[in-house]
């Protein structure tokens, strides 16, 4: 896995997995788009409302008989609420999405 430097503050940035294309600089919060051998500015870091989450970034959980490391999180809003999507890798490096909405969890992958 490669280490990049933030184009905003020059701090080193190492994505959690080789397949990560969008991350945030831990030093300045700038959103970075990883492209080939460099990182490009992609805007300011997003802000999510503080709510309890079932999975934590960097944590490991078992779903569908697999051990998954949670490496990404996205939240989508709709009229009356929101749902969360968690990007994860199993122990063999296979990617999965775990969708969480109103207490239901759906695991999507290969």
C-alpha positions as protocol buffer text, in pm:
chain_id: "A"
residue {
  index: 1
  type: UNK
  ca { x: 0 y: 0 z: 0 }
}
residue {
  index: 2
  type: UNK
  ca { x: 133 y: 342 z: -92 }
}
residue {
  index: 3
  type: UNK
  ca { x: 167 y: 649 z: 127 }
}
residue {
  index: 4
  type: UNK
  ca { x: 69 y: 980 z: -31 }
}
residue {
  index: 5
  type: UNK
  ca { x: 113 y: 1336 z: 90 }
}
residue {
  index: 6
  type: UNK
  ca { x: -183 y: 1564 z: 138 }
}
residue {
  index: 7
  type: UNK
  ca { x: -167 y: 1841 z: -125 }
}
residue {
  index: 8
  type: UNK
  ca { x: -316 y: 2082 z: 131 }
}
residue {
  index: 9
  type: UNK
  ca { x: -89 y: 2034 z: 435 }
}
residue {
  index: 10
  type: UNK
  ca { x: 177 y: 1782 z: 312 }
}
residue {
  index: 11
  type: UNK
  ca { x: 104 y: 1533 z: 592 }
}
residue {
  index: 12
  type: UNK
  ca { x: 149 y: 1166 z: 501 }
}
residue {
  index: 13
  type: UNK
  ca { x: -174 y: 982 z: 416 }
}
residue {
  index: 14
  type: UNK
  ca { x: -192 y: 601 z: 397 }
}
residue {
  index: 15
  type: UNK
  ca { x: -528 y: 465 z: 280 }
}
residue {
  index: 16
  type: UNK
  ca { x: -663 y: 170 z: 481 }
}
residue {
  index: 17
  type: UNK
  ca { x: -669 y: -52 z: 170 }
}
residue {
  index: 18
  type: UNK
  ca { x: -519 y: -45 z: -178 }
}
residue {
  index: 19
  type: UNK
  ca { x: -866 y: -13 z: -337 }
}
residue {
  index: 20
  type: UNK
  ca { x: -954 y: 309 z: -149 }
}
residue {
  index: 21
  type: UNK
  ca { x: -1009 y: 600 z: -388 }
}
residue {
  index: 22
  type: UNK
  ca { x: -1150 y: 862 z: -149 }
}
residue {
  index: 23
  type: UNK
  ca { x: -1016 y: 937 z: 199 }
}
residue {
  index: 24
  type: UNK
  ca { x: -963 y: 1228 z: 436 }
}
residue {
  index: 25
  type: UNK
  ca { x: -636 y: 1369 z: 565 }
}
residue {
  index: 26
  type: UNK
  ca { x: -621 y: 1303 z: 940 }
}
residue {
  index: 27
  type: UNK
  ca { x: -419 y: 1621 z: 994 }
}
residue {
  index: 28
  type: UNK
  ca { x: -628 y: 1886 z: 819 }
}
residue {
  index: 29
  type: UNK
  ca { x: -956 y: 1707 z: 732 }
}
residue {
  index: 30
  type: UNK
  ca { x: -927 y: 1770 z: 358 }
}
residue {
  index: 31
  type: UNK
  ca { x: -1105 y: 1514 z: 140 }
}
residue {
  index: 32
  type: UNK
  ca { x: -859 y: 1349 z: -99 }
}
residue {
  index: 33
  type: UNK
  ca { x: -916 y: 1157 z: -422 }
}
residue {
  index: 34
  type: UNK
  ca { x: -644 y: 892 z: -472 }
}
residue {
  index: 35
  type: UNK
  ca { x: -554 y: 867 z: -838 }
}
residue {
  index: 36
  type: UNK
  ca { x: -265 y: 654 z: -968 }
}
residue {
  index: 37
  type: UNK
  ca { x: 44 y: 757 z: -767 }
}
residue {
  index: 38
  type: UNK
  ca { x: -91 y: 1082 z: -625 }
}
residue {
  index: 39
  type: UNK
  ca { x: -364 y: 1236 z: -414 }
}
residue {
  index: 40
  type: UNK
  ca { x: -580 y: 1524 z: -545 }
}
residue {
  index: 41
  type: UNK
  ca { x: -790 y: 1768 z: -347 }
}
residue {
  index: 42
  type: UNK
  ca { x: -1158 y: 1673 z: -352 }
}
residue {
  index: 43
  type: UNK
  ca { x: -1303 y: 1929 z: -110 }
}
residue {
  index: 44
  type: UNK
  ca { x: -1356 y: 1964 z: 260 }
}
residue {
  index: 45
  type: UNK
  ca { x: -1432 y: 1666 z: 482 }
}
residue {
  index: 46
  type: UNK
  ca { x: -1799 y: 1584 z: 522 }
}
residue {
  index: 47
  type: UNK
  ca { x: -1970 y: 1607 z: 856 }
}
residue {
  index: 48
  type: UNK
  ca { x: -2211 y: 1341 z: 979 }
}
residue {
  index: 49
  type: UNK
  ca { x: -2458 y: 1385 z: 1259 }
}
residue {
  index: 50
  type: UNK
  ca { x: -2349 y: 1218 z: 1581 }
}
residue {
  index: 51
  type: UNK
  ca { x: -2556 y: 901 z: 1608 }
}
residue {
  index: 52
  type: UNK
  ca { x: -2472 y: 561 z: 1751 }
}
residue {
  index: 53
  type: UNK
  ca { x: -2318 y: 333 z: 1486 }
}
residue {
  index: 54
  type: UNK
  ca { x: -2325 y: -44 z: 1483 }
}
residue {
  index: 55
  type: UNK
  ca { x: -1979 y: -65 z: 1323 }
}
residue {
  index: 56
  type: UNK
  ca { x: -1674 y: 153 z: 1382 }
}
residue {
  index: 57
  type: UNK
  ca { x: -1418 y: 241 z: 1116 }
}
residue {
  index: 58
  type: UNK
  ca { x: -1116 y: 15 z: 1145 }
}
residue {
  index: 59
  type: UNK
  ca { x: -1311 y: -235 z: 1356 }
}
residue {
  index: 60
  type: UNK
  ca { x: -1379 y: -598 z: 1277 }
}
residue {
  index: 61
  type: UNK
  ca { x: -1717 y: -772 z: 1282 }
}
residue {
  index: 62
  type: UNK
  ca { x: -1868 y: -1104 z: 1174 }
}
residue {
  index: 63
  type: UNK
  ca { x: -2149 y: -1097 z: 916 }
}
residue {
  index: 64
  type: UNK
  ca { x: -2276 y: -1372 z: 692 }
}
residue {
  index: 65
  type: UNK
  ca { x: -2020 y: -1615 z: 833 }
}
residue {
  index: 66
  type: UNK
  ca { x: -1733 y: -1384 z: 736 }
}
residue {
  index: 67
  type: UNK
  ca { x: -1493 y: -1178 z: 943 }
}
residue {
  index: 68
  type: UNK
  ca { x: -1498 y: -825 z: 797 }
}
residue {
  index: 69
  type: UNK
  ca { x: -1277 y: -524 z: 862 }
}
residue {
  index: 70
  type: UNK
  ca { x: -1479 y: -202 z: 828 }
}
residue {
  index: 71
  type: UNK
  ca { x: -1281 y: 47 z: 616 }
}
residue {
  index: 72
  type: UNK
  ca { x: -1535 y: 297 z: 485 }
}
residue {
  index: 73
  type: UNK
  ca { x: -1867 y: 457 z: 576 }
}
residue {
  index: 74
  type: UNK
  ca { x: -2126 y: 654 z: 381 }
}
residue {
  index: 75
  type: UNK
  ca { x: -2460 y: 786 z: 504 }
}
residue {
  index: 76
  type: UNK
  ca { x: -2756 y: 851 z: 275 }
}
residue {
  index: 77
  type: UNK
  ca { x: -3057 y: 1060 z: 375 }
}
residue {
  index: 78
  type: UNK
  ca { x: -3416 y: 1022 z: 267 }
}
residue {
  index: 79
  type: UNK
  ca { x: -3737 y: 1198 z: 376 }
}
residue {
  index: 80
  type: UNK
  ca { x: -3780 y: 1048 z: 721 }
}
residue {
  index: 81
  type: UNK
  ca { x: -3431 y: 930 z: 808 }
}
residue {
  index: 82
  type: UNK
  ca { x: -3108 y: 786 z: 678 }
}
residue {
  index: 83
  type: UNK
  ca { x: -2930 y: 457 z: 615 }
}
residue {
  index: 84
  type: UNK
  ca { x: -2564 y: 366 z: 649 }
}
residue {
  index: 85
  type: UNK
  ca { x: -2338 y: 179 z: 408 }
}
residue {
  index: 86
  type: UNK
  ca { x: -2013 y: 28 z: 537 }
}
residue {
  index: 87
  type: UNK
  ca { x: -1735 y: -81 z: 300 }
}
residue {
  index: 88
  type: UNK
  ca { x: -1537 y: -378 z: 428 }
}
residue {
  index: 89
  type: UNK
  ca { x: -1285 y: -643 z: 331 }
}
residue {
  index: 90
  type: UNK
  ca { x: -1297 y: -1004 z: 444 }
}
residue {
  index: 91
  type: UNK
  ca { x: -982 y: -1192 z: 547 }
}
residue {
  index: 92
  type: UNK
  ca { x: -904 y: -1285 z: 184 }
}
residue {
  index: 93
  type: UNK
  ca { x: -933 y: -920 z: 70 }
}
residue {
  index: 94
  type: UNK
  ca { x: -1274 y: -960 z: -98 }
}
residue {
  index: 95
  type: UNK
  ca { x: -1476 y: -635 z: -77 }
}
residue {
  index: 96
  type: UNK
  ca { x: -1828 y: -619 z: 67 }
}
residue {
  index: 97
  type: UNK
  ca { x: -2088 y: -354 z: 142 }
}
residue {
  index: 98
  type: UNK
  ca { x: -2292 y: -386 z: 461 }
}
residue {
  index: 99
  type: UNK
  ca { x: -2611 y: -180 z: 442 }
}
residue {
  index: 100
  type: UNK
  ca { x: -2786 y: -89 z: 767 }
}
residue {
  index: 101
  type: UNK
  ca { x: -3137 y: 59 z: 765 }
}
residue {
  index: 102
  type: UNK
  ca { x: -3396 y: 53 z: 1042 }
}
residue {
  index: 103
  type: UNK
  ca { x: -3224 y: -240 z: 1213 }
}
residue {
  index: 104
  type: UNK
  ca { x: -3192 y: -455 z: 900 }
}
residue {
  index: 105
  type: UNK
  ca { x: -2843 y: -550 z: 778 }
}
residue {
  index: 106
  type: UNK
  ca { x: -2781 y: -659 z: 419 }
}
residue {
  index: 107
  type: UNK
  ca { x: -2439 y: -788 z: 312 }
}
residue {
  index: 108
  type: UNK
  ca { x: -2359 y: -739 z: -56 }
}
residue {
  index: 109
  type: UNK
  ca { x: -2052 y: -876 z: -230 }
}
residue {
  index: 110
  type: UNK
  ca { x: -1923 y: -1151 z: -452 }
}
